[in-house]
mmCIF file of C-alpha atoms in Angstrom:
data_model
loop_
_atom_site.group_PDB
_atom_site.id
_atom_site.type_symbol
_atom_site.label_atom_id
_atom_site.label_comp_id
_atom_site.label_asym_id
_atom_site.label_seq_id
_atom_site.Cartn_x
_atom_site.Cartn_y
_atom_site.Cartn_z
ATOM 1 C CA UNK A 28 1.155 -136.142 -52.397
ATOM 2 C CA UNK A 29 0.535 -135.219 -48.724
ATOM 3 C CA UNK A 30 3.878 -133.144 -48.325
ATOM 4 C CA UNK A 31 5.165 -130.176 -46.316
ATOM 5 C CA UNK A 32 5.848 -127.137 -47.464
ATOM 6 C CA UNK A 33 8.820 -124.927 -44.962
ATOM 7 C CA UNK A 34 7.023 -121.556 -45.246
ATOM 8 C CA UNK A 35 3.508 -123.191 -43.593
ATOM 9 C CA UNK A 36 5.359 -124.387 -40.519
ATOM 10 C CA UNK A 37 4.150 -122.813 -37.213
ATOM 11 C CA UNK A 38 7.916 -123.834 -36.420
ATOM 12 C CA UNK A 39 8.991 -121.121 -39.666
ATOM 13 C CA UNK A 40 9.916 -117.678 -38.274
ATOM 14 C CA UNK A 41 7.545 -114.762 -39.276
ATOM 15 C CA UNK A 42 10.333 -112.686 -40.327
ATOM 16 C CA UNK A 43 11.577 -115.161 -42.727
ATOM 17 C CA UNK A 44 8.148 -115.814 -43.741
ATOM 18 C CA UNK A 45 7.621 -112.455 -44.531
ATOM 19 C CA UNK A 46 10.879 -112.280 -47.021
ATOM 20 C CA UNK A 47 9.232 -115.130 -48.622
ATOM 21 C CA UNK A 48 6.399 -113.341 -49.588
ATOM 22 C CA UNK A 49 8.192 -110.775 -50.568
ATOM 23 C CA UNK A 50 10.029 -112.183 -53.242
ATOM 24 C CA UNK A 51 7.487 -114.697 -54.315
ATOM 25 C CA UNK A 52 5.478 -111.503 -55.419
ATOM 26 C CA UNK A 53 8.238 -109.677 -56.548
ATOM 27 C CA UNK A 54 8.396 -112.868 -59.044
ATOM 28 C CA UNK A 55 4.441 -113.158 -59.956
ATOM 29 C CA UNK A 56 4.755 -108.915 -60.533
ATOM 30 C CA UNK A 57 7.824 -109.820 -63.169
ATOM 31 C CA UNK A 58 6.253 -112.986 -64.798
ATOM 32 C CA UNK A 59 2.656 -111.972 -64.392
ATOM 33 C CA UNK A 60 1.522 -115.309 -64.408
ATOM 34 C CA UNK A 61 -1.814 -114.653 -63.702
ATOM 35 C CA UNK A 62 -2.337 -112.723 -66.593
ATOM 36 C CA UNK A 63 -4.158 -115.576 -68.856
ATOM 37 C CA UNK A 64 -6.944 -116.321 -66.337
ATOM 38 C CA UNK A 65 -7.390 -112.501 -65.949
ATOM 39 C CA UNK A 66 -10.441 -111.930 -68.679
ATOM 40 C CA UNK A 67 -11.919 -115.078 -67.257
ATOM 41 C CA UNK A 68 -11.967 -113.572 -63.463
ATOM 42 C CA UNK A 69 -13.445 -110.421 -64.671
ATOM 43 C CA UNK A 70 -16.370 -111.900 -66.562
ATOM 44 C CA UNK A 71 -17.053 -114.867 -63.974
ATOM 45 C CA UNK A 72 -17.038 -112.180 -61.070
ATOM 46 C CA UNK A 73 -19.870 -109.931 -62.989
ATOM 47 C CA UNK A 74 -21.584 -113.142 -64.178
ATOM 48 C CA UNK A 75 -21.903 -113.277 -60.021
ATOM 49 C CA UNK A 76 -22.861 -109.982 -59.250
ATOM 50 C CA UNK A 77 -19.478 -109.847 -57.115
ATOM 51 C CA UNK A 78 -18.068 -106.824 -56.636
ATOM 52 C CA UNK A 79 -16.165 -107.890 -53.383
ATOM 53 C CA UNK A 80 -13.712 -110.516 -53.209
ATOM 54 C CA UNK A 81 -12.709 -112.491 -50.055
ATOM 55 C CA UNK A 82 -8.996 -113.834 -50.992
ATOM 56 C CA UNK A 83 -7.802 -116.557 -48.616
ATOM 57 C CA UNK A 84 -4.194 -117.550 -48.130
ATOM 58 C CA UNK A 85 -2.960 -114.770 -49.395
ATOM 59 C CA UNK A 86 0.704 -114.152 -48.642
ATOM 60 C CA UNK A 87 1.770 -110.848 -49.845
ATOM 61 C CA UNK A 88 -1.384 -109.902 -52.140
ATOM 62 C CA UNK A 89 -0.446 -112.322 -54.590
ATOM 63 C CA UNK A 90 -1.955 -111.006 -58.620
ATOM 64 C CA UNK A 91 -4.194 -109.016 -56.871
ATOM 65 C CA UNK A 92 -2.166 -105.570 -57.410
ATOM 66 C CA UNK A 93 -2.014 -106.611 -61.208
ATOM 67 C CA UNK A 94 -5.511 -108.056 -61.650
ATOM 68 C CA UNK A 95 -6.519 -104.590 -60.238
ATOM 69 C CA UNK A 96 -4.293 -102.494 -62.964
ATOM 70 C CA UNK A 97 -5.965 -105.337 -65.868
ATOM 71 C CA UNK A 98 -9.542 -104.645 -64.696
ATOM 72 C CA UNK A 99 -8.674 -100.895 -64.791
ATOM 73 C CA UNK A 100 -6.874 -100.660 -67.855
ATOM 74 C CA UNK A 101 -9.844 -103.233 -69.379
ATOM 75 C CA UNK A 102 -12.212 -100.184 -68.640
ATOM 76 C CA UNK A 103 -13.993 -102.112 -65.821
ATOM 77 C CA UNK A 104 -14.545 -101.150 -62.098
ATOM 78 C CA UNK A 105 -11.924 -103.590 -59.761
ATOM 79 C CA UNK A 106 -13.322 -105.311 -57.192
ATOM 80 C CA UNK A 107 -13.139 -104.384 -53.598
ATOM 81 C CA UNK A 108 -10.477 -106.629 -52.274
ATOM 82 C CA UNK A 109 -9.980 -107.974 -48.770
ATOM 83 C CA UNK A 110 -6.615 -109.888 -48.261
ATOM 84 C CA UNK A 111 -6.500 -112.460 -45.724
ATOM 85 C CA UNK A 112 -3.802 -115.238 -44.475
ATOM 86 C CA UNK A 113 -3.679 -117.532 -42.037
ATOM 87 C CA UNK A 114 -0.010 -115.961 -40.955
ATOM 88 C CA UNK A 115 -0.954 -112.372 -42.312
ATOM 89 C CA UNK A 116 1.662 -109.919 -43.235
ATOM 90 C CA UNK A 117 3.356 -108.095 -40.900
ATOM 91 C CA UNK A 118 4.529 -104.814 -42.920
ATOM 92 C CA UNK A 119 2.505 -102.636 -44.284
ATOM 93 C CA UNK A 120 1.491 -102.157 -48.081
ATOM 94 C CA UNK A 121 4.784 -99.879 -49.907
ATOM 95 C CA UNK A 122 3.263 -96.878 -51.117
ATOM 96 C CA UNK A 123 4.007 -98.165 -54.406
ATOM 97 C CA UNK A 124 1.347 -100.852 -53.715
ATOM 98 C CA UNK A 125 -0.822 -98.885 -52.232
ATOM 99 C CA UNK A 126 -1.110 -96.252 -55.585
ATOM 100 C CA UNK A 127 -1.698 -98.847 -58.015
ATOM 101 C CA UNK A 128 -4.360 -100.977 -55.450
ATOM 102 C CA UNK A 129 -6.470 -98.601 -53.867
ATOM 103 C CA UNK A 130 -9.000 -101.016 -53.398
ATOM 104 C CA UNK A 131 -6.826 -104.003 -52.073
ATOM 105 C CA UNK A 132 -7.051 -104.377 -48.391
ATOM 106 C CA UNK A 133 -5.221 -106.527 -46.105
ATOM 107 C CA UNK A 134 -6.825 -107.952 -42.548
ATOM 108 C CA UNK A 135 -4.504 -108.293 -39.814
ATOM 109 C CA UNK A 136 -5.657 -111.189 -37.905
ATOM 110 C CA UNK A 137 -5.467 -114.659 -38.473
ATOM 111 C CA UNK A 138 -8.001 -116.104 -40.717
ATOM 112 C CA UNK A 139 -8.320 -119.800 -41.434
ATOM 113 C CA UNK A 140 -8.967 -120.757 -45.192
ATOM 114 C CA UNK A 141 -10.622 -124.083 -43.354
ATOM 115 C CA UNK A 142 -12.830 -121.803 -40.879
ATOM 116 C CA UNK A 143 -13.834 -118.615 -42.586
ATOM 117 C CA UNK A 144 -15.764 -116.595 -40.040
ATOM 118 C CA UNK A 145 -19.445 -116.010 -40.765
ATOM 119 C CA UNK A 146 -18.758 -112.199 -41.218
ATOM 120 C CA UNK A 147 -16.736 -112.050 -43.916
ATOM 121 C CA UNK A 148 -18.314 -111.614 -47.075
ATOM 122 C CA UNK A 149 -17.529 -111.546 -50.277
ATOM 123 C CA UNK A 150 -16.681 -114.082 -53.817
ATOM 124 C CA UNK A 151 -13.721 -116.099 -52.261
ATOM 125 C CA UNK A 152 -10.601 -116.553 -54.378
ATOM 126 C CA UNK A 153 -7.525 -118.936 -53.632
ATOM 127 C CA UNK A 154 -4.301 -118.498 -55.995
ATOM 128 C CA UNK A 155 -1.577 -121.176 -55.822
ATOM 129 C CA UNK A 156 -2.819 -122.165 -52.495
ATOM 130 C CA UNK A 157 -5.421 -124.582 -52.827
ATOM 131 C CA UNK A 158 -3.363 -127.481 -52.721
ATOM 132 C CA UNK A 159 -1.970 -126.841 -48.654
ATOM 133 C CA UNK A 160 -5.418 -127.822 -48.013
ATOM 134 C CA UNK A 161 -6.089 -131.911 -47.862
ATOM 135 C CA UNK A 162 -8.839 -133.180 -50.092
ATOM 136 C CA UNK A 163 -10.971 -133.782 -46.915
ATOM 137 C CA UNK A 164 -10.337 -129.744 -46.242
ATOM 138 C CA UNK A 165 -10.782 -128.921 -49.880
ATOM 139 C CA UNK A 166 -13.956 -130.364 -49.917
ATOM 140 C CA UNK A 167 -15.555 -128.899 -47.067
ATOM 141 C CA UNK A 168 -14.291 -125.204 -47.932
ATOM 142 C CA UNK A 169 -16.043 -125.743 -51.073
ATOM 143 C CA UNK A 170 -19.260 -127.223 -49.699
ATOM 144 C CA UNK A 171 -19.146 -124.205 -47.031
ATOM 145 C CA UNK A 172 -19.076 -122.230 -50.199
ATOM 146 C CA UNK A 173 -21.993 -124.029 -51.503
ATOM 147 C CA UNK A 174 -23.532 -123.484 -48.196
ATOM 148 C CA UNK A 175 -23.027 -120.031 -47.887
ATOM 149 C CA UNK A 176 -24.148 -119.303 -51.532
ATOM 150 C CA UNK A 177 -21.088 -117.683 -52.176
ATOM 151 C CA UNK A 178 -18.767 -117.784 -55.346
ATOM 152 C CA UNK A 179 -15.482 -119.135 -55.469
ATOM 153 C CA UNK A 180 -12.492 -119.157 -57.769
ATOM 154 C CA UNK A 181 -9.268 -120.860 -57.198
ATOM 155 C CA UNK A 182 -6.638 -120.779 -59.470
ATOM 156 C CA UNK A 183 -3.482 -123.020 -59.553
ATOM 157 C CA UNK A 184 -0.323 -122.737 -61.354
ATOM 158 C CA UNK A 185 1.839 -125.376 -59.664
ATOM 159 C CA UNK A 186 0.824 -128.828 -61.652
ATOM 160 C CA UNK A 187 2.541 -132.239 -61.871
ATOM 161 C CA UNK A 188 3.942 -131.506 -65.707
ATOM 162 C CA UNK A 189 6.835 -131.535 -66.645
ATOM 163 C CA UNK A 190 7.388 -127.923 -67.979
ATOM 164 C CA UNK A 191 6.145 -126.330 -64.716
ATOM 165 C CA UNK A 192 8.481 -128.609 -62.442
ATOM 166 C CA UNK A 193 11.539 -127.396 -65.107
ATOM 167 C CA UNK A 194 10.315 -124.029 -64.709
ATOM 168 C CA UNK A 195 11.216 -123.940 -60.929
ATOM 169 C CA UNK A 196 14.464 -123.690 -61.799
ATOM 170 C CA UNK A 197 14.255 -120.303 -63.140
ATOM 171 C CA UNK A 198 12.972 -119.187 -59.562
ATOM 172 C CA UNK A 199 16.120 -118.957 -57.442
ATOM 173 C CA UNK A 200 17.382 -117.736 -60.551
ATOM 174 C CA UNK A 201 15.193 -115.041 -60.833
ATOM 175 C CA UNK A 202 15.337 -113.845 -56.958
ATOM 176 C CA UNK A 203 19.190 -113.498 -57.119
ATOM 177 C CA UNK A 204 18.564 -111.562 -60.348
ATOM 178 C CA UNK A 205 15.716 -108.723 -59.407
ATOM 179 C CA UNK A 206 15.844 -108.879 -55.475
ATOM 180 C CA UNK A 207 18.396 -105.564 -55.389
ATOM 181 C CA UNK A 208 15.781 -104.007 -58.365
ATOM 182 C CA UNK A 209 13.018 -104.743 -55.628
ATOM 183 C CA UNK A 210 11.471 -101.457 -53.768
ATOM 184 C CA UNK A 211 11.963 -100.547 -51.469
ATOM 185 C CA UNK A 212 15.455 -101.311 -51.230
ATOM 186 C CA UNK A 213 15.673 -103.411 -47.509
ATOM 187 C CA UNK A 214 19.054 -105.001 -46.146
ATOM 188 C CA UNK A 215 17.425 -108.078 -44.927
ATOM 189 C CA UNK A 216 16.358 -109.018 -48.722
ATOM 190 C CA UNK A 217 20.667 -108.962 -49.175
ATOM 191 C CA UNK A 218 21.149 -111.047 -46.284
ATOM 192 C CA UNK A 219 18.516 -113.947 -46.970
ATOM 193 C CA UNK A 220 19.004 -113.765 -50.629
ATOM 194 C CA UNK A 221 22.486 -113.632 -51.224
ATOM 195 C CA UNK A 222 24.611 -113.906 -47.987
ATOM 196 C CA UNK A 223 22.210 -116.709 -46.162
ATOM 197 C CA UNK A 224 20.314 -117.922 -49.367
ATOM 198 C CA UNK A 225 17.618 -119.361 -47.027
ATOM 199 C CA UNK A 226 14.712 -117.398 -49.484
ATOM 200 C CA UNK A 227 16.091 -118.761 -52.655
ATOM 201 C CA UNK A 228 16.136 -121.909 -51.518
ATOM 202 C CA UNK A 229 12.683 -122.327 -49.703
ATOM 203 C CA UNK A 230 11.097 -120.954 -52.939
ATOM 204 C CA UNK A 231 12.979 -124.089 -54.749
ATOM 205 C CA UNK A 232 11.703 -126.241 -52.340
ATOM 206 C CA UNK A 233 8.390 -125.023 -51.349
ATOM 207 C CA UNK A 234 7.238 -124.724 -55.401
ATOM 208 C CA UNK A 235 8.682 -128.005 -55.815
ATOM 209 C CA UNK A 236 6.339 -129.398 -52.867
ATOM 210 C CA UNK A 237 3.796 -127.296 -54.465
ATOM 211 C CA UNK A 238 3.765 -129.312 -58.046
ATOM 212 C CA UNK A 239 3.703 -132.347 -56.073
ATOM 213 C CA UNK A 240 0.712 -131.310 -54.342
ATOM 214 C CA UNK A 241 -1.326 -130.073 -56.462
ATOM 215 C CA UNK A 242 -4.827 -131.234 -57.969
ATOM 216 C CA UNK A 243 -5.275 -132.127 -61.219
ATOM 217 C CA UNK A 244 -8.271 -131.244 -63.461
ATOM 218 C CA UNK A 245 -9.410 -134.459 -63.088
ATOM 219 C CA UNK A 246 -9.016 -134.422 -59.237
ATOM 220 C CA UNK A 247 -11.127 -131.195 -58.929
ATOM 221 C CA UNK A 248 -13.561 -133.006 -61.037
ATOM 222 C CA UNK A 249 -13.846 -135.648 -58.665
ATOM 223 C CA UNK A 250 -13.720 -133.553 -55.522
ATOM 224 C CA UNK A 251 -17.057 -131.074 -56.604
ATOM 225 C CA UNK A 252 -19.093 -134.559 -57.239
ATOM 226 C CA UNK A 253 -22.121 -134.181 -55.364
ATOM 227 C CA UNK A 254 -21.405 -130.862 -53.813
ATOM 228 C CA UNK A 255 -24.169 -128.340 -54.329
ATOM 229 C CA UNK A 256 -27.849 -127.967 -55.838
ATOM 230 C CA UNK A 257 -29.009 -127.471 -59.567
ATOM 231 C CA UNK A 258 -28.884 -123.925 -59.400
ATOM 232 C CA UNK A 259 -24.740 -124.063 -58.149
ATOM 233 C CA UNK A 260 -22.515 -124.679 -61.093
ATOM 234 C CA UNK A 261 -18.681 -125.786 -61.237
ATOM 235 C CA UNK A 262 -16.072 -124.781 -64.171
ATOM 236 C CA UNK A 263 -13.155 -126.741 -64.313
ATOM 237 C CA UNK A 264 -10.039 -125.731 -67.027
ATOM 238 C CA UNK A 265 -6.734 -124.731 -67.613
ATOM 239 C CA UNK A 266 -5.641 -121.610 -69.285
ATOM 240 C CA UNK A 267 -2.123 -120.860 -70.778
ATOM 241 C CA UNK A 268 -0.305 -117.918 -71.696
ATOM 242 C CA UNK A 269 1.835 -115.272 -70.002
ATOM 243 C CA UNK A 270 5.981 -114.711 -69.709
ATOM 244 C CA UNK A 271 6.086 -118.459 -68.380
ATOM 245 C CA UNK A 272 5.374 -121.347 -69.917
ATOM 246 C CA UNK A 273 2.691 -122.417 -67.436
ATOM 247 C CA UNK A 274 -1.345 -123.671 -67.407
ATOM 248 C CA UNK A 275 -3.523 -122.267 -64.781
ATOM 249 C CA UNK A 276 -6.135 -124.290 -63.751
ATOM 250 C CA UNK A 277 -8.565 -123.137 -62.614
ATOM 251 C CA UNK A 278 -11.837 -123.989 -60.764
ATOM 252 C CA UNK A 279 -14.747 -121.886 -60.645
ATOM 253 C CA UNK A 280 -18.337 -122.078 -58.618
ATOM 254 C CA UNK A 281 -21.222 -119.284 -58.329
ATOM 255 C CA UNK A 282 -24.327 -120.165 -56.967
ATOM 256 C CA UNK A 283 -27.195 -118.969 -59.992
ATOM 257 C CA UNK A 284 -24.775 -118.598 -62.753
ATOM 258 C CA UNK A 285 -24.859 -120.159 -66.244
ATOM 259 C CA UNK A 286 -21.307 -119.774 -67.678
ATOM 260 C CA UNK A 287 -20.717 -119.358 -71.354
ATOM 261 C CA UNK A 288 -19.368 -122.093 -73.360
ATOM 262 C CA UNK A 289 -17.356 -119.981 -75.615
ATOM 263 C CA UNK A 290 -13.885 -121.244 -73.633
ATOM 264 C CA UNK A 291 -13.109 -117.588 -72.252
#
């Protein structure tokens, strides 16, 4: 469903967009919800030869700072990470991110998940943003993808089912709860949280559009027909697991690869 989500209007003030962020990955840090497609990232990403990622649309780091600490703690080297967003950031990493990520960094232009600029490199990766792109734009990243023999894993944990859609309720729920836990401690988290609840609510609203939005298994299936050569291969799956009771799906392409059959 071709919807619109508040916090990807031009209309949307930065500042507010920027709280958003904020406590969306103050909420992935507490539920780690990427945690059951994290063993599958790690082995697709040496099955590629990757050891630079390229992560589009990506808000506030998203699982990066935790997929770093699993690859670490996992005895394996993380990947050199370059964040990117089509409305970047506008504060800098806390310290606290920047100790546990030291190899997480964000760019501070503009960058277009639809028009990625022929000089950044890198295995691209898209987390719960694949669906603000319309299957005509979906396509064509992936294709450029194709084109550019690059690798590319998206993974998606808004879904039309009906325990994910229940689940947003917990999300307002959870904001109110941590946001004065959250460090460092900022005013303006108080104000939009709690006095002007405008945070709590676009995170209702926005994951809610997000469900609605997003591609099925079946969908992606459809979408990679045709796209590519012999020697470029798609996985398509969902993986459960983690504090919520979520499936990622997930959709995977390297150019060269054969990926095991094992389901990890």
């Amino acid at each position: 469903m071709r919807l619109f989500e508040i916090h990807e209007q031009e209309w949307f003030p930065q500042f507010l967009r920027d709280e958003f962020v904020d406590e969306l990955q103050m909420i992935l840090d507490i539920t780690n919800t990427y945690q059951p497609i994290a063993k599958l990232l790690r082995r697709r990403l040496q099955q590629c030869g990757a050891n630079r990622v390229l992560d589009l649309c990506s808000g506030a780091g998203g699982p990066w700072p935790s997929l770093a600490r699993d690859f670490e703690n996992s005895g394996a080297q993380p990947p050199e990470v370059l964040l990117t967003d089509k409305y970047p950031r506008t504060r800098k990493l806390d310290n606290r991110e920047a100790a546990s990520a030291r190899r997480i960094h964000f760019l501070s232009h503009s960058v277009d998940a639809t028009q990625i600029p022929e000089h950044l490199d890198g295995f691209r990766t898209l987390f719960s943003s694949f669906h603000h792109l319309k299957p005509d734009e979906a396509r064509r990243l992936l294709q450029d993808s194709v084109s550019r023999r690059r690798g590319i894993a998206i993974f998606e944990a808004p879904a039309r089912r009906t325990l994910t859609l229940l689940s947003l309720l917990l999300i307002p729920i959870a904001a109110w709860l941590f946001v004065p836990f959250r460090r460092p401690f900022r005013w303006s988290r108080i104000l939009w949280t709690y006095l002007i609840p405008v945070i709590p609510f676009v995170l209702f609203f926005d994951g809610l559009i997000s469900c609605l939005r997003a591609y099925s298994p079946a969908e992606l299936r459809e979408m990679t027909k045709g796209l590519g050569a012999a020697d470029y291969r798609w996985e398509i799956g969902e993986k459960s697991g983690g504090l919520l009771p979520l499936r990622i799906t997930y959709l995977v392409g390297c150019p060269g690869s054969v990926f095991a059959q094992s389901g990890d």
